[in-house]
Coordinates of C-alpha atoms in Angstrom, one line a residue:
X77 CA 44.1 -2.8 -22.9
X78 CA 41.7 -1.2 -25.2
X79 CA 38.8 -2.4 -23.0
X80 CA 40.2 -1.0 -19.7
X81 CA 39.3 2.7 -20.3
X82 CA 35.8 1.7 -21.4
X83 CA 35.3 -0.5 -18.3
X84 CA 36.4 2.3 -16.1
X85 CA 34.0 4.7 -17.9
X86 CA 31.2 2.2 -17.4
X87 CA 32.0 1.8 -13.7
X88 CA 32.1 5.6 -13.2
X89 CA 28.8 6.0 -15.1
X90 CA 27.2 3.3 -12.9
X91 CA 28.5 4.9 -9.7
X92 CA 27.2 8.3 -10.8
X93 CA 23.9 6.7 -11.7
X94 CA 23.7 5.2 -8.2
X95 CA 24.5 8.5 -6.6
X96 CA 22.0 10.4 -8.6
X97 CA 19.2 7.9 -7.8
X98 CA 20.2 7.9 -4.1
X99 CA 20.1 11.8 -4.0
X100 CA 16.7 11.9 -5.7
X101 CA 15.2 9.4 -3.3
X102 CA 16.6 11.2 -0.2
X103 CA 15.5 14.6 -1.5
X104 CA 11.9 13.6 -2.0
X105 CA 9.3 15.5 0.0
X106 CA 5.5 15.1 0.2
X107 CA 2.7 16.7 2.1
X108 CA 1.1 13.5 3.2
X109 CA 4.0 11.0 3.2
X110 CA 7.1 10.9 5.3
X111 CA 9.9 9.2 3.4
X112 CA 13.4 8.0 4.3
X113 CA 16.1 6.1 2.5
X114 CA 18.4 3.9 4.6
X115 CA 21.4 3.4 2.3
X116 CA 23.0 0.9 4.6
X117 CA 20.2 -1.6 4.3
X118 CA 19.0 -0.4 0.9
X119 CA 15.5 0.2 2.3
X120 CA 13.1 3.0 1.3
X121 CA 10.6 3.8 4.1
X122 CA 7.3 5.6 3.4
X123 CA 5.0 6.6 6.2
X124 CA 1.4 7.7 5.5
X125 CA 0.4 11.0 7.2
X126 CA -3.0 11.8 5.6
X127 CA -3.9 14.8 7.8
X128 CA -7.4 15.3 9.0
X129 CA -8.8 12.0 7.7
X130 CA -7.3 8.6 8.4
X131 CA -8.1 7.4 4.9
X132 CA -7.0 7.6 1.3
X133 CA -7.7 11.2 0.6
X134 CA -7.1 12.5 -2.9
X135 CA -4.0 14.3 -1.6
X136 CA -2.5 11.1 -0.2
X137 CA -3.2 9.2 -3.4
X138 CA -1.6 11.9 -5.5
X139 CA 1.5 11.8 -3.3
X140 CA 1.7 8.0 -3.5
X141 CA 1.5 8.2 -7.3
X142 CA 4.2 10.9 -7.4
X143 CA 6.4 8.8 -5.2
X144 CA 5.9 5.7 -7.3
X145 CA 6.9 7.7 -10.4
X146 CA 10.1 8.8 -8.6
X147 CA 10.9 5.3 -7.7
X148 CA 10.3 3.9 -11.1
X149 CA 12.8 6.4 -12.5
X150 CA 15.4 6.1 -9.7
X151 CA 15.3 2.3 -9.9
X152 CA 15.0 2.0 -13.7
X153 CA 17.3 -0.4 -15.6
X154 CA 19.5 2.5 -16.8
X155 CA 20.2 3.3 -13.1
X156 CA 21.0 -0.3 -12.2
X157 CA 24.2 -0.6 -14.2
X158 CA 26.7 -3.1 -12.7
X159 CA 24.4 -3.9 -9.9
X160 CA 24.0 -0.3 -8.6
X161 CA 20.6 -0.2 -6.9
X162 CA 19.7 2.6 -4.5
X163 CA 17.0 0.5 -2.8
X164 CA 16.2 -3.2 -2.6
X165 CA 13.4 -3.0 -0.1
X166 CA 10.4 -0.8 0.1
X167 CA 8.3 -0.5 3.3
X168 CA 5.0 1.4 3.8
X169 CA 3.6 2.1 7.2
X170 CA 1.5 4.8 8.9
X171 CA 2.3 7.5 11.5
X172 CA -1.2 7.4 12.9
X173 CA -1.1 5.4 16.2
X174 CA -3.4 2.4 16.0
X175 CA -4.4 3.0 12.3
X176 CA -2.7 1.8 9.1
X177 CA -5.5 3.2 6.9
X178 CA -9.3 3.1 7.2
X179 CA -9.8 3.0 3.4
X180 CA -11.9 5.2 1.1
X181 CA -12.9 8.8 1.7
X182 CA -16.5 8.0 2.8
X183 CA -17.6 11.6 3.2
X184 CA -16.5 12.1 -0.4
X185 CA -18.4 9.0 -1.5
X186 CA -21.6 10.2 0.2
X187 CA -21.4 13.6 -1.4
X188 CA -20.9 12.2 -4.9
X189 CA -23.5 9.5 -4.5
X190 CA -26.1 12.0 -3.4
X191 CA -25.2 14.2 -6.4
X192 CA -25.3 11.0 -8.7
X193 CA -21.9 12.0 -9.9
X194 CA -20.6 8.7 -11.2
X195 CA -17.7 10.2 -13.0
X196 CA -16.3 11.7 -9.8
X197 CA -16.6 8.4 -8.0
X198 CA -14.9 6.6 -10.9
X199 CA -12.1 9.1 -11.1
X200 CA -11.4 8.6 -7.3
X201 CA -11.5 4.9 -7.8
X202 CA -9.0 5.1 -10.7
X203 CA -6.7 7.1 -8.4
X204 CA -6.9 4.3 -5.8
X205 CA -6.3 1.4 -8.1
X206 CA -3.5 3.2 -9.9
X207 CA -1.8 3.6 -6.6
X208 CA -2.5 0.0 -5.5
X209 CA -1.3 -1.3 -8.8
X210 CA 1.9 0.7 -8.6
X211 CA 2.7 -0.9 -5.3
X212 CA 1.8 -4.4 -6.6
X213 CA 4.2 -4.2 -9.5
X214 CA 7.1 -3.2 -7.2
X215 CA 7.8 -0.1 -9.3
X216 CA 9.0 -2.4 -12.2
X217 CA 12.2 -2.9 -10.3
X218 CA 13.9 -5.8 -8.4
X219 CA 12.5 -4.5 -5.1
X220 CA 10.7 -6.5 -2.4
X221 CA 7.7 -4.5 -1.0
X222 CA 6.6 -4.7 2.6
X223 CA 3.4 -3.4 4.2
X224 CA 3.9 -2.7 7.9
X225 CA 0.5 -2.7 9.6
X226 CA 0.5 -1.3 13.1
X227 CA -3.2 -0.8 13.7
X228 CA -6.4 -1.1 11.7
X229 CA -6.4 -1.8 8.0
X230 CA -10.0 -1.5 6.9
X231 CA -11.6 -1.3 3.4
X232 CA -9.0 0.3 1.1
X233 CA -6.4 0.0 3.8
X234 CA -6.7 -3.8 3.7
X235 CA -6.7 -3.6 -0.1
X236 CA -3.5 -1.5 0.0
X237 CA -1.7 -4.0 2.2
X238 CA -2.8 -7.0 0.1
X239 CA -0.9 -5.5 -2.9
X240 CA 2.5 -5.8 -1.2
X241 CA 4.8 -8.8 -1.5
X242 CA 5.0 -9.2 2.3
X243 CA 2.7 -8.1 5.1
X244 CA 4.2 -7.6 8.6
X245 CA 1.5 -6.9 11.2
X246 CA 1.5 -6.3 14.9
X247 CA -0.6 -8.7 16.9
X248 CA -3.3 -6.1 17.8
X249 CA -3.8 -5.0 14.1
X250 CA -7.3 -5.5 12.7
X251 CA -8.2 -6.2 9.1
X252 CA -11.6 -6.1 7.5
X253 CA -13.9 -5.0 4.6
X254 CA -16.9 -3.2 6.1
X255 CA -18.4 -2.0 2.9
X256 CA -21.2 -4.6 3.0
X257 CA -22.5 -2.7 6.1
X258 CA -23.7 0.1 3.8
X259 CA -24.7 -2.2 0.9
X260 CA -21.6 -1.7 -1.2
X261 CA -18.5 -3.8 -1.9
X262 CA -14.8 -3.0 -1.7
X263 CA -14.0 -2.0 -5.3
X264 CA -10.3 -1.2 -5.3
X265 CA -8.7 -4.6 -5.4
X266 CA -10.0 -6.7 -2.6
X267 CA -11.6 -9.4 -4.8
X268 CA -8.7 -9.5 -7.2
X269 CA -5.9 -9.9 -4.6
X270 CA -7.8 -12.0 -2.1
X271 CA -9.1 -14.5 -4.7
X272 CA -5.5 -15.1 -5.9
X273 CA -4.2 -15.6 -2.3
X274 CA -7.1 -17.6 -0.7
X275 CA -9.3 -18.5 -3.6
X276 CA -12.6 -17.0 -4.8
X277 CA -14.9 -18.8 -2.3
X278 CA -12.9 -17.6 0.8
X279 CA -12.5 -14.1 -0.8
X280 CA -16.3 -13.8 -1.2
X281 CA -16.9 -15.0 2.3
X282 CA -14.6 -12.3 3.7
X283 CA -16.1 -9.6 1.5
X284 CA -19.8 -10.4 2.2
X285 CA -19.4 -11.1 5.9
X286 CA -18.0 -7.6 6.8
X287 CA -16.1 -9.4 9.6
X288 CA -13.1 -7.9 11.3
X289 CA -10.1 -10.3 11.4
X290 CA -7.2 -10.2 13.8
X291 CA -3.6 -10.2 12.5
X292 CA -3.2 -13.7 14.1
X293 CA -6.2 -15.1 12.2
X294 CA -4.8 -13.8 8.9
X295 CA -1.3 -15.1 9.8
X296 CA -2.8 -18.6 10.2
X297 CA -4.3 -18.6 6.7
X298 CA -1.1 -17.0 5.1
X299 CA -2.3 -13.5 4.4
X300 CA -0.1 -12.0 7.1
X301 CA 3.5 -13.2 6.5
X302 CA 5.1 -12.0 9.8
X303 CA 3.3 -11.6 13.1
X304 CA 5.0 -9.1 15.4
X305 CA 4.4 -8.2 19.0
X306 CA 2.7 -4.8 19.6
X307 CA 5.2 -2.0 19.4
X308 CA 7.8 -4.1 17.7
X309 CA 6.5 -4.0 14.1
X310 CA 9.4 -1.8 12.8
X311 CA 11.9 -4.1 14.5
X312 CA 10.2 -7.1 12.9
X313 CA 10.6 -5.5 9.5
X314 CA 14.3 -4.9 10.1
X315 CA 14.8 -8.4 11.3
X316 CA 13.0 -9.8 8.2
X317 CA 15.3 -7.7 6.0
X318 CA 18.4 -8.7 7.9
X319 CA 17.5 -12.4 7.6
X320 CA 16.6 -12.3 4.0
X321 CA 18.9 -9.7 2.5
X322 CA 21.3 -12.4 1.3
X323 CA 18.4 -14.1 -0.5
X324 CA 17.0 -10.8 -1.9
X325 CA 17.8 -11.7 -5.5
X326 CA 15.9 -14.9 -5.3
X327 CA 13.0 -13.4 -3.3
X328 CA 12.3 -10.5 -5.7
X329 CA 12.4 -13.0 -8.5
X330 CA 9.9 -15.3 -6.8
X331 CA 7.5 -12.4 -6.2
X332 CA 7.9 -11.4 -9.8
X333 CA 7.0 -15.0 -10.8
X334 CA 3.9 -14.8 -8.5
X335 CA 2.8 -11.7 -10.3
X336 CA 3.4 -13.3 -13.7
X337 CA 1.8 -16.6 -13.0
X338 CA -1.4 -15.1 -11.5
X339 CA -1.4 -11.5 -12.6
X340 CA -3.6 -8.7 -11.3
X341 CA -3.8 -6.3 -14.2
X342 CA -4.5 -2.6 -14.1
X343 CA -7.2 -3.1 -16.7
X344 CA -8.9 -5.6 -14.3
X345 CA -8.8 -3.2 -11.4
X346 CA -10.2 -0.3 -13.4
X347 CA -13.0 -2.5 -14.8
X348 CA -14.0 -3.4 -11.2
X349 CA -13.9 0.3 -10.3
X350 CA -16.5 0.9 -13.0
X351 CA -18.8 -1.8 -11.5
X352 CA -18.2 -0.3 -8.1
X353 CA -19.1 3.3 -9.1
X354 CA -22.2 2.2 -10.9
X355 CA -23.3 0.1 -7.9
X356 CA -22.6 3.0 -5.5
X357 CA -25.2 5.2 -7.2
X358 CA -28.0 2.7 -6.2
X359 CA -27.5 2.6 -2.5
X360 CA -30.3 4.0 -0.3
X361 CA -30.3 7.1 1.9
X362 CA -30.3 4.8 4.9
X363 CA -27.1 3.2 3.6
X364 CA -25.6 6.6 3.1
X365 CA -26.4 7.5 6.7
X366 CA -24.6 4.4 7.9
X367 CA -21.7 5.4 5.8
X368 CA -21.6 8.9 7.3
X369 CA -21.9 7.4 10.9
X370 CA -18.8 5.3 10.1
X371 CA -17.1 8.4 8.8
X372 CA -17.8 10.3 12.0
X373 CA -16.5 7.5 14.1
X374 CA -13.3 7.4 12.1
X375 CA -12.7 11.1 12.5
X376 CA -13.5 11.0 16.2
X377 CA -11.0 8.2 16.6
X378 CA -8.3 10.2 14.7
X379 CA -9.0 13.3 16.9
X380 CA -8.5 11.2 20.0
X381 CA -5.1 10.1 18.8
X382 CA -4.1 13.6 17.8
X383 CA -5.2 15.1 21.2
X384 CA -3.7 12.3 23.4
X385 CA -0.1 13.5 23.1
X386 CA -1.1 17.1 24.0
X387 CA -3.0 15.8 27.1
X388 CA 0.1 13.9 28.1
X389 CA 2.2 17.0 27.9

């Protein structure tokens, strides 16, 4: 009998903890992220909306880091008393039609390279890998993370997707690391994550070729976990969650074991950023012009998608 009041108190505390975490996650608002918590399925959705550039702007990176801090708190052990967990699944996608993310802010790169401002390049790189690492560790919680790729994931966009436990991609999605085109390499996690998934030889081939891969090609080699038909990516994620929710406890543990057995550390990612920033300062003016032409093409493509709905109206 003496234990009954204490048990009731613990249950009440756990329920309150769950409600608080749930409310915090539902109330979250960001300038460049659209978020939604589906309490029925225990799924937290995050959609990138970077604004005028279809890439990882400093503003988008700052919002991603703030969101990760919120999730680490909301899903912390103290909030998970008696199995209370506000979210078991985390899904990141994009609201830009045909684009998941086109990677680094190339206009910013060119500006800082011309100014020989290595510290600014390094600080931007640190923001990128801090965000990628936060996704890769699943917010230090028993959560399965899913990247939903409905369009092109290039450069840092590909690196971002590789950090998730599961990649769901629509058939027309494209993946690639184009940095070699302007005499640079992808410095925010590509080598680290690819080498652990497909081995260093294949990772180097993918990085040095600059080749664009289809979702189907990457599905065949195991980098894409679920191949969805175009327009059905979100449905494929929901089906995946429905099929696997009963096995969630085992799955999150398996992905935790994967991270433990072959870890990608934040120190490793930051060290590579330093190699990248130093290397960037040595590229030529011709390489910079190639970088800026790619930037212009990306911005033109984004403008096309933004104007298309207005034209339809």
